[in-house]
PDB file of C-alpha atoms in Angstrom:
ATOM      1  CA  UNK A   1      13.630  11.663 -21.422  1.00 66.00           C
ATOM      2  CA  UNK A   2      15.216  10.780 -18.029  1.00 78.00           C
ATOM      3  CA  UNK A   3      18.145   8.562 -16.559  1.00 87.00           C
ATOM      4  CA  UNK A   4      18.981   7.864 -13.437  1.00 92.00           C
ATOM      5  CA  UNK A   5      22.364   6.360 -11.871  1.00 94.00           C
ATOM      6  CA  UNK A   6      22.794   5.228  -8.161  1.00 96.00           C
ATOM      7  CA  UNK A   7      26.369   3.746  -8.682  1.00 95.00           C
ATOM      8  CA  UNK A   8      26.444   2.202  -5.060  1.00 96.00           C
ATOM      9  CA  UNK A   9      24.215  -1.412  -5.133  1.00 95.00           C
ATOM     10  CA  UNK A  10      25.030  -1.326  -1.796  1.00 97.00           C
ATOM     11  CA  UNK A  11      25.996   0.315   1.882  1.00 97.00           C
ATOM     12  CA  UNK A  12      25.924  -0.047   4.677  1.00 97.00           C
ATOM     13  CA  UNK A  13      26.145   2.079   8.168  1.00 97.00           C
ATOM     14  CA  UNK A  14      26.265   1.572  11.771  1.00 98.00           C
ATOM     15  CA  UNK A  15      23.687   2.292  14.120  1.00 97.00           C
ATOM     16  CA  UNK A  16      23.695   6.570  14.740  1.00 97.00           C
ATOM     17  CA  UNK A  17      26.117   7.434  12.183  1.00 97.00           C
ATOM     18  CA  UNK A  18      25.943   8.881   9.023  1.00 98.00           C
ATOM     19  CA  UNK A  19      25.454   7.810   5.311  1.00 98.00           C
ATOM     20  CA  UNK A  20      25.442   9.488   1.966  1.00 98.00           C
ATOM     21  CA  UNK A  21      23.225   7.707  -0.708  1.00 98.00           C
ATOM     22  CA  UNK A  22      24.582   9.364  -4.051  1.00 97.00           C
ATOM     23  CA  UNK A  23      22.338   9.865  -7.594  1.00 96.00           C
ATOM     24  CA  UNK A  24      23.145  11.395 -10.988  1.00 96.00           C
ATOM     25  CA  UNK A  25      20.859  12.033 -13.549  1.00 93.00           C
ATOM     26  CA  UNK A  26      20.302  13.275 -16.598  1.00 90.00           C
ATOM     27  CA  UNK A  27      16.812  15.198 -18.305  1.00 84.00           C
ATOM     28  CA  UNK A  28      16.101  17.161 -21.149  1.00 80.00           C
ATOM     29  CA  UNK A  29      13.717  19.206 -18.893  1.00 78.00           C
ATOM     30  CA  UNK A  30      14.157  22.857 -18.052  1.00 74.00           C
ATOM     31  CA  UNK A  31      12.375  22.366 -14.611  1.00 77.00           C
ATOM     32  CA  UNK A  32      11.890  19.102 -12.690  1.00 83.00           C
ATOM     33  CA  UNK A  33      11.308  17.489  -9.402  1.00 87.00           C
ATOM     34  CA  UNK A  34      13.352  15.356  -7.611  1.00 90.00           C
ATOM     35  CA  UNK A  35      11.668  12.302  -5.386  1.00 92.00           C
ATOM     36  CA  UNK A  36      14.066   9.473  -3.085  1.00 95.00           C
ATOM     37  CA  UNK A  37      11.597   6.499  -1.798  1.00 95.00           C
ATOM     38  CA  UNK A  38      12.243   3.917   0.601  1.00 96.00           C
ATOM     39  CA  UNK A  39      11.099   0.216   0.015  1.00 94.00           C
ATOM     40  CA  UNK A  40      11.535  -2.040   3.111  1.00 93.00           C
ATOM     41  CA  UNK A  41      11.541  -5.527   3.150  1.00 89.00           C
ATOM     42  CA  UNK A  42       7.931  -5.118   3.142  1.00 87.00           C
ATOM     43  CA  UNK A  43       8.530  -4.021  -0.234  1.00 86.00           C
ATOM     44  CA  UNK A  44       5.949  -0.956   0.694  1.00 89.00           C
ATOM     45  CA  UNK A  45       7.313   2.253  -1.597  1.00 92.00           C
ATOM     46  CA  UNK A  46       7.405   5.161   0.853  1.00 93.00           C
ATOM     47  CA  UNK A  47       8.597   8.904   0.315  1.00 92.00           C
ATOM     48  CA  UNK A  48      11.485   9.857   1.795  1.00 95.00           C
ATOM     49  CA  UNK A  49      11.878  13.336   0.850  1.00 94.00           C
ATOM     50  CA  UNK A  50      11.148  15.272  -2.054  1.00 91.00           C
ATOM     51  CA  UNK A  51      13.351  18.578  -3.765  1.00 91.00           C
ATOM     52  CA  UNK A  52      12.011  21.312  -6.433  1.00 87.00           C
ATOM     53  CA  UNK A  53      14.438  21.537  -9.057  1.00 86.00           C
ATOM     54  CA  UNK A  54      13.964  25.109  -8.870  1.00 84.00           C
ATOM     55  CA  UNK A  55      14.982  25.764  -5.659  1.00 84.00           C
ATOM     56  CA  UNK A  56      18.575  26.608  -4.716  1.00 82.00           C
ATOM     57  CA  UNK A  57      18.269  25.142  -0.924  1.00 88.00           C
ATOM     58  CA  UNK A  58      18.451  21.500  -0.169  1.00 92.00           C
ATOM     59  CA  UNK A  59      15.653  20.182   1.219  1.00 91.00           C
ATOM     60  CA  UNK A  60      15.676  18.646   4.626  1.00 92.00           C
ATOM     61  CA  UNK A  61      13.196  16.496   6.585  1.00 92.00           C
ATOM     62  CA  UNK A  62      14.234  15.419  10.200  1.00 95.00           C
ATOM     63  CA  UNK A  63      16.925  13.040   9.657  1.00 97.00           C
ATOM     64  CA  UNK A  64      16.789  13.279   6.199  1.00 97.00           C
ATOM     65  CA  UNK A  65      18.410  15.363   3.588  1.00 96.00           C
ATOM     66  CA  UNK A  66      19.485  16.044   0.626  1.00 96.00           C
ATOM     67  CA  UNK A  67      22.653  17.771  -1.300  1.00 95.00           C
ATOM     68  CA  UNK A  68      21.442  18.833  -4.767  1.00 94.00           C
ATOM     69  CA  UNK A  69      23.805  20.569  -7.341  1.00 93.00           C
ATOM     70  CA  UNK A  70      22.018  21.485 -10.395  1.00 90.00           C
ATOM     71  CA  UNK A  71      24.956  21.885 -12.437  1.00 90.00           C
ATOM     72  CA  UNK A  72      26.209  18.540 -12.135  1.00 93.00           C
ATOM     73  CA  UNK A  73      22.996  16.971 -12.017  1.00 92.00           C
ATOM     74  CA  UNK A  74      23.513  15.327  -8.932  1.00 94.00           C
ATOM     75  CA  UNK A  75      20.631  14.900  -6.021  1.00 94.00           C
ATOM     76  CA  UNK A  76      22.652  13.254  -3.038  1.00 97.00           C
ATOM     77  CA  UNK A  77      20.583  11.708   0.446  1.00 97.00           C
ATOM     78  CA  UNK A  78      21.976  11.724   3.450  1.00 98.00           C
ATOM     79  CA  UNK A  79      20.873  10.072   6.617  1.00 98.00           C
ATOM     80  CA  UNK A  80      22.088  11.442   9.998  1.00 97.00           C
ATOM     81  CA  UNK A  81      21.912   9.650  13.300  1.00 97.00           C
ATOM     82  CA  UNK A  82      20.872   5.936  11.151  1.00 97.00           C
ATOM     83  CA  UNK A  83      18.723   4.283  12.765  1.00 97.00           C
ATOM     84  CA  UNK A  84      17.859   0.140  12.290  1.00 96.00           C
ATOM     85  CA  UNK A  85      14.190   1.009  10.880  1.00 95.00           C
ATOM     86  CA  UNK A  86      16.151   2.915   7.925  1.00 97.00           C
ATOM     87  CA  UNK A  87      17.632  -0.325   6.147  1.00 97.00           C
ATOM     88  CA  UNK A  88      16.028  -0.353   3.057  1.00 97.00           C
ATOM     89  CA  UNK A  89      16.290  -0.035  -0.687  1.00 96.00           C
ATOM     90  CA  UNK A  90      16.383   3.500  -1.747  1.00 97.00           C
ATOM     91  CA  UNK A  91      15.299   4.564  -4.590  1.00 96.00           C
ATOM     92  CA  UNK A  92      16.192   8.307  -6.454  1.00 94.00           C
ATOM     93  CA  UNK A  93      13.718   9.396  -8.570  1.00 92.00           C
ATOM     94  CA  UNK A  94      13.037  12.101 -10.833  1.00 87.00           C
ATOM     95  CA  UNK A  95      10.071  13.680 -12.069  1.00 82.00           C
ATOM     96  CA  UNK A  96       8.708  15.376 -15.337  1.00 68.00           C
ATOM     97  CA  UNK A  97       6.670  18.835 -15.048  1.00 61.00           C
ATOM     98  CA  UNK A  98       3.980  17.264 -17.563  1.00 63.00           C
ATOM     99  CA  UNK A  99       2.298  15.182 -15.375  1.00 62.00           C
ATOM    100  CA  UNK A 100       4.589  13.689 -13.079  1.00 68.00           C
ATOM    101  CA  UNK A 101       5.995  10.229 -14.248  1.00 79.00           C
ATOM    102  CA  UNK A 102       8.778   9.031 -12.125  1.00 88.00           C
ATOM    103  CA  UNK A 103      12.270   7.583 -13.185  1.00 89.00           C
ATOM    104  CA  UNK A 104      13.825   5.562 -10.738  1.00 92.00           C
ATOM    105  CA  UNK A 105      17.113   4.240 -10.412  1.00 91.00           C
ATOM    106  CA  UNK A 106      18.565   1.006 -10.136  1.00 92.00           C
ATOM    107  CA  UNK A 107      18.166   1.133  -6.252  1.00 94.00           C
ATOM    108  CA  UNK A 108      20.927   1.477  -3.621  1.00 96.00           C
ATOM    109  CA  UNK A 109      20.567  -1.556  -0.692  1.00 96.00           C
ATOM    110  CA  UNK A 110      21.102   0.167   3.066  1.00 98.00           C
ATOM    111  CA  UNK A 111      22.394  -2.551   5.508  1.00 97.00           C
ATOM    112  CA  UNK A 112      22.425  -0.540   9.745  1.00 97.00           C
ATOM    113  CA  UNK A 113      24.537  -2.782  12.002  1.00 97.00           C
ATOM    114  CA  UNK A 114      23.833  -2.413  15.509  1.00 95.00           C
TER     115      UNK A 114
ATOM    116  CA  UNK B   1      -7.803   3.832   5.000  1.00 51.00           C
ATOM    117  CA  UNK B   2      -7.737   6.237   2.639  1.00 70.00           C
ATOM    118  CA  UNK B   3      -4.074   5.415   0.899  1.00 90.00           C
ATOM    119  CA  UNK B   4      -3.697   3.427  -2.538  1.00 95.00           C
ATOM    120  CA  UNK B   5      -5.858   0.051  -2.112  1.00 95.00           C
ATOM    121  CA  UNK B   6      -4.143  -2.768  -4.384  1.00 97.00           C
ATOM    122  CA  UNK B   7      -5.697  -6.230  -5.117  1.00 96.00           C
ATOM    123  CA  UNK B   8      -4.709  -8.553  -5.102  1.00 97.00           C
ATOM    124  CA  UNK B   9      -1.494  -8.799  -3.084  1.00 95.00           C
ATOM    125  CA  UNK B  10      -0.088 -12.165  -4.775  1.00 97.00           C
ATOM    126  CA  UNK B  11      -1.466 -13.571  -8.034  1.00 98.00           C
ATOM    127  CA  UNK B  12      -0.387 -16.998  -9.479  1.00 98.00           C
ATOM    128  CA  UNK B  13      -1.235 -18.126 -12.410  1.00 97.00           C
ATOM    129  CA  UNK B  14      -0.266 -20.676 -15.101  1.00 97.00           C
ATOM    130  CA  UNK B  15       0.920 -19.863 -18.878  1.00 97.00           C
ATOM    131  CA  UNK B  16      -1.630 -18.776 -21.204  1.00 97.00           C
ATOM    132  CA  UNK B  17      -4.013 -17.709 -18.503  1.00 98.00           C
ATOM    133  CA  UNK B  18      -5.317 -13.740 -18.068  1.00 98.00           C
ATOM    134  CA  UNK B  19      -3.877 -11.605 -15.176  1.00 98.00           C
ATOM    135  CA  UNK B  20      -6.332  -9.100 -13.620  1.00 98.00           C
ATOM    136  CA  UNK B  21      -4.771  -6.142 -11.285  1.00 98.00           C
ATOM    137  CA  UNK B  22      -6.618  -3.893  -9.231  1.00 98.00           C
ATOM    138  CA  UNK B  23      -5.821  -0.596  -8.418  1.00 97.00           C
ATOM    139  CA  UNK B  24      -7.818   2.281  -6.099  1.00 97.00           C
ATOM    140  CA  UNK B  25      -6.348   5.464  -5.680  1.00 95.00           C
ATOM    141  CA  UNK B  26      -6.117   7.799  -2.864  1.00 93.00           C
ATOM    142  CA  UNK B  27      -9.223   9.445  -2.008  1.00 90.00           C
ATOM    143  CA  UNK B  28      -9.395  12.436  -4.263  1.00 88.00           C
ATOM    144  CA  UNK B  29      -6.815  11.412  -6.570  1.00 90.00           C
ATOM    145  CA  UNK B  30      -7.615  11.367 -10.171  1.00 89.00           C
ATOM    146  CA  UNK B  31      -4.231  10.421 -11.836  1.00 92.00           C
ATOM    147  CA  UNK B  32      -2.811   6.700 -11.642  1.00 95.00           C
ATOM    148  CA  UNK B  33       0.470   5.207 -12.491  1.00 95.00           C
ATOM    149  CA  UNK B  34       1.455   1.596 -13.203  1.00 97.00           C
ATOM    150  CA  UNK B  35       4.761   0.350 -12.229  1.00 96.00           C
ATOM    151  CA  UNK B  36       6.406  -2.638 -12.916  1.00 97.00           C
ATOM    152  CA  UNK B  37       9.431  -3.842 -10.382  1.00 94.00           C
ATOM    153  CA  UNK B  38      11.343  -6.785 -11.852  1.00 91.00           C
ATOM    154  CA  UNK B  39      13.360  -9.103  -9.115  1.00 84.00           C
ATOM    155  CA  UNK B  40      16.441  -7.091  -8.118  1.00 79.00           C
ATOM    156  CA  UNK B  41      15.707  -3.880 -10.125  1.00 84.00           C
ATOM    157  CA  UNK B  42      13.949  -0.191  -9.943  1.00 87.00           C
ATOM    158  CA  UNK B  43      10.424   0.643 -11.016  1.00 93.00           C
ATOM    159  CA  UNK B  44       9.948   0.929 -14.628  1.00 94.00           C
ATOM    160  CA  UNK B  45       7.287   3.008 -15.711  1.00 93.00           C
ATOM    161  CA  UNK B  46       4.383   1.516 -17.554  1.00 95.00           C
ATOM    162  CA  UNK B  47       1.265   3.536 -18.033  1.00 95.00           C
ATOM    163  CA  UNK B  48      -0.196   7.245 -16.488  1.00 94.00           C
ATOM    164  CA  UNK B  49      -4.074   7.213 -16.688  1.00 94.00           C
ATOM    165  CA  UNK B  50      -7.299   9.809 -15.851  1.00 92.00           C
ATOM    166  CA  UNK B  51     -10.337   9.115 -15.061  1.00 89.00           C
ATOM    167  CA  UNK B  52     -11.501   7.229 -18.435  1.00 88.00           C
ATOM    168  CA  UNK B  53      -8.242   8.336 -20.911  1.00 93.00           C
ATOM    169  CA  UNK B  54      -4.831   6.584 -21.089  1.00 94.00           C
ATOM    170  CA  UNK B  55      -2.395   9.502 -21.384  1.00 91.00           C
ATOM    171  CA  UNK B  56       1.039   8.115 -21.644  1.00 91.00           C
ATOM    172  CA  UNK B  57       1.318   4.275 -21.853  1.00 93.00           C
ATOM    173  CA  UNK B  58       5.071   4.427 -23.702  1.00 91.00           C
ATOM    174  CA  UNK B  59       5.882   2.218 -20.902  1.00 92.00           C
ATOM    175  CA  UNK B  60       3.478  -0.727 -21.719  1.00 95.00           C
ATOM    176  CA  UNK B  61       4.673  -4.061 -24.008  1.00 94.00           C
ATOM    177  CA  UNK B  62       3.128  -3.455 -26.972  1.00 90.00           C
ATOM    178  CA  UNK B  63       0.793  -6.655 -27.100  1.00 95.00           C
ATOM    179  CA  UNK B  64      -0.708  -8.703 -24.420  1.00 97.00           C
ATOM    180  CA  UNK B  65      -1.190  -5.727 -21.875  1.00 98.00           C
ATOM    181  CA  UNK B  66      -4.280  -3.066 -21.205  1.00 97.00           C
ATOM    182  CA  UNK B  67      -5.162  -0.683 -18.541  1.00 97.00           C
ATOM    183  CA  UNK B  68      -8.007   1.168 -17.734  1.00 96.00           C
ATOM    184  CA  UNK B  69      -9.733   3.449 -15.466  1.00 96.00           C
ATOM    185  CA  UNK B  70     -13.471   3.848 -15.751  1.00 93.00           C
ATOM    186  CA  UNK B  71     -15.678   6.762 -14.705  1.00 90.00           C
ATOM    187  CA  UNK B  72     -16.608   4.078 -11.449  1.00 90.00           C
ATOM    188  CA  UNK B  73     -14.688   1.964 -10.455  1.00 92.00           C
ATOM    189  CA  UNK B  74     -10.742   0.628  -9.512  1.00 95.00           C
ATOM    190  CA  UNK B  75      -8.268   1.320 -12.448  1.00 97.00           C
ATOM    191  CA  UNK B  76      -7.475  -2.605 -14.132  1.00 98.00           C
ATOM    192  CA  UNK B  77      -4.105  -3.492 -15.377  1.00 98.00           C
ATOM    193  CA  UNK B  78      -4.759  -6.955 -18.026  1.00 98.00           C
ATOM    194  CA  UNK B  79      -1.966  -8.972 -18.822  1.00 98.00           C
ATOM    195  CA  UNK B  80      -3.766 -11.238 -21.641  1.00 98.00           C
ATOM    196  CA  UNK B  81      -1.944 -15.002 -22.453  1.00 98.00           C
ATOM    197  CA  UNK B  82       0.660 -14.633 -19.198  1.00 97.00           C
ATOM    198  CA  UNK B  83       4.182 -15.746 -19.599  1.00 96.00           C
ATOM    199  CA  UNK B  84       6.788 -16.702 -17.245  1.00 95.00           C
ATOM    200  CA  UNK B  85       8.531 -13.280 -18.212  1.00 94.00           C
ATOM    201  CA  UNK B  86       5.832 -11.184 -16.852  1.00 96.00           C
ATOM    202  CA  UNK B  87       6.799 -12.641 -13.044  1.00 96.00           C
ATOM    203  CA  UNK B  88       7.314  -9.507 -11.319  1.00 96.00           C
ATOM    204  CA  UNK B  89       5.768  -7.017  -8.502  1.00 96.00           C
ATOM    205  CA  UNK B  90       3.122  -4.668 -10.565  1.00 97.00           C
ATOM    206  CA  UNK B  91       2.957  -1.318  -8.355  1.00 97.00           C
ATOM    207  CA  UNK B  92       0.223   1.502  -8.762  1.00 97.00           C
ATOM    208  CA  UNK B  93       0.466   4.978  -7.618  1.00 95.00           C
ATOM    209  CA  UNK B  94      -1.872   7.611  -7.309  1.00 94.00           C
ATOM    210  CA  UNK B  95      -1.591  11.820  -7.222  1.00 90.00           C
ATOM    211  CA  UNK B  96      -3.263  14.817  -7.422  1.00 86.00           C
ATOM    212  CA  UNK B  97      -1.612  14.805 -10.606  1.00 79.00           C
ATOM    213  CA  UNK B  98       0.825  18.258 -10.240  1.00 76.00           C
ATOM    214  CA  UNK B  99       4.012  17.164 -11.117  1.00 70.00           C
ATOM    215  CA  UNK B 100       5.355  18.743  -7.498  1.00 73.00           C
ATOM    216  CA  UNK B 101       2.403  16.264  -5.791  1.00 78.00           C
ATOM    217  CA  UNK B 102       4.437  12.978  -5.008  1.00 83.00           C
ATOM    218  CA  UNK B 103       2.925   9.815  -5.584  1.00 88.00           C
ATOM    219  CA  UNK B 104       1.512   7.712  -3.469  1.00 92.00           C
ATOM    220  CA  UNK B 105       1.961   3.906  -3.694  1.00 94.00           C
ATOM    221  CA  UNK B 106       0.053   1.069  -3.064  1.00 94.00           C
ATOM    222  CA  UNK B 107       1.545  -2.464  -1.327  1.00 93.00           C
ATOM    223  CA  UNK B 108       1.751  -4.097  -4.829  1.00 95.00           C
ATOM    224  CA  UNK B 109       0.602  -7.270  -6.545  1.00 97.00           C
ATOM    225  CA  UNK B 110       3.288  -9.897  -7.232  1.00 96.00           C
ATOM    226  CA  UNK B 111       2.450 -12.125  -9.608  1.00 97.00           C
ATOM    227  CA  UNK B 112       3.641 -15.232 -10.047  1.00 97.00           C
ATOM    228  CA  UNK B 113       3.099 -17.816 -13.739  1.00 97.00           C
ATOM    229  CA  UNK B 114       3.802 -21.365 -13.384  1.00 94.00           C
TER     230      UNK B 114
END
């Protein structure tokens, strides 16, 4: 079984700065996947970026990346240089090895101001 | 378009009444997910299906709702006798089915009982 906490409902950035969208969870799995999605106003679900549980280095995807410690169970997304497009609810998400199912969290609300 | 083809995008109807959701995955994918996204809250898993077998469906009310996904054909969520609790957006994902394979989402149906 998997939980998932995003303890900010919401935050909010200005226009080319920086934000850190933070996650916890917890699983009873020895290997797992870790998945944050986007969903718009448009309500579309889009990845974001995706990390193997397995893998010591944080995975990064052109403004997009994450800090994950194992340990603490912790899988972290920040957003560099913000741009108006990203505002969105983000969602963090992980994943079983069986066959996939997702978990997702509560949701975190991005507001970029201009 | 070869993404996740959902139909169809808004469905009203009254109390007592069957709900019919469409769902077409990904060209090539063989493994769907159902989602359900209440107002204001993060996915909640309902049901993982094959081609012709339901594999997890811990996620699913126990009466009133069915999926399937025939050999041909879209996979069906049913929501038999509709109440006003079952108002919500109804996602459905597709993958290759590898738990490292994210899933791909459709737009959603939101469905609406009067």
């Amino acid at each position: 079984a998997q939980t998932v906490t995003q303890s900010q409902p919401e935050m909010s950035v200005q226009e080319a700065e920086t934000v850190t969208l933070s996650c916890t969870y917890d699983t009873s799995e020895s290997d797992y996947y870790l998945f944050w999605y986007k969903q718009p106003p448009s309500r579309q679900m889009i990845l974001v970026i995706r990390q193997e549980a397995y893998k010591q280095q944080n995975a990064t995807e052109n403004r997009f990346s994450v800090n994950f410690q194992k340990a603490a169970k912790s899988f972290s997304l920040k957003i560099s240089d913000s741009q108006l497009g990203d505002a969105a609810m983000y969602f963090c998400a992980p994943g079983g090895t069986s066959y996939g199912k997702l978990t997702f969290g509560q949701g975190t609300i991005l507001t970029v101001h201009p | 378009n070869a993404g996740v083809m959902q139909n169809p995008r808004h469905l009203v109807r009254r109390r007592g009444q069957e709900a019919r959701l469409r769902c077409s995955p990904m060209k090539g994918h063989s493994h769907v997910y159902w989602y359900r996204q209440l107002p204001e809250e993060g996915l909640k898993f309902m049901v993982y299906l094959q081609k012709e077998n339901i594999i997890d469906e811990s996620g699913m009310p126990k009466e009133r709702f069915s999926a399937e996904f025939p050999k041909e054909g879209p996979s069906i969520l049913r929501i038999q006798q509709v109440v006003r609790g079952d108002s919500a957006a109804y996602f459905c994902a597709s993958s290759l089915g590898q738990p490292d394979q994210p899933q791909h989402f459709g737009d959603g149906t939101r469905l609406s009982i009067l």
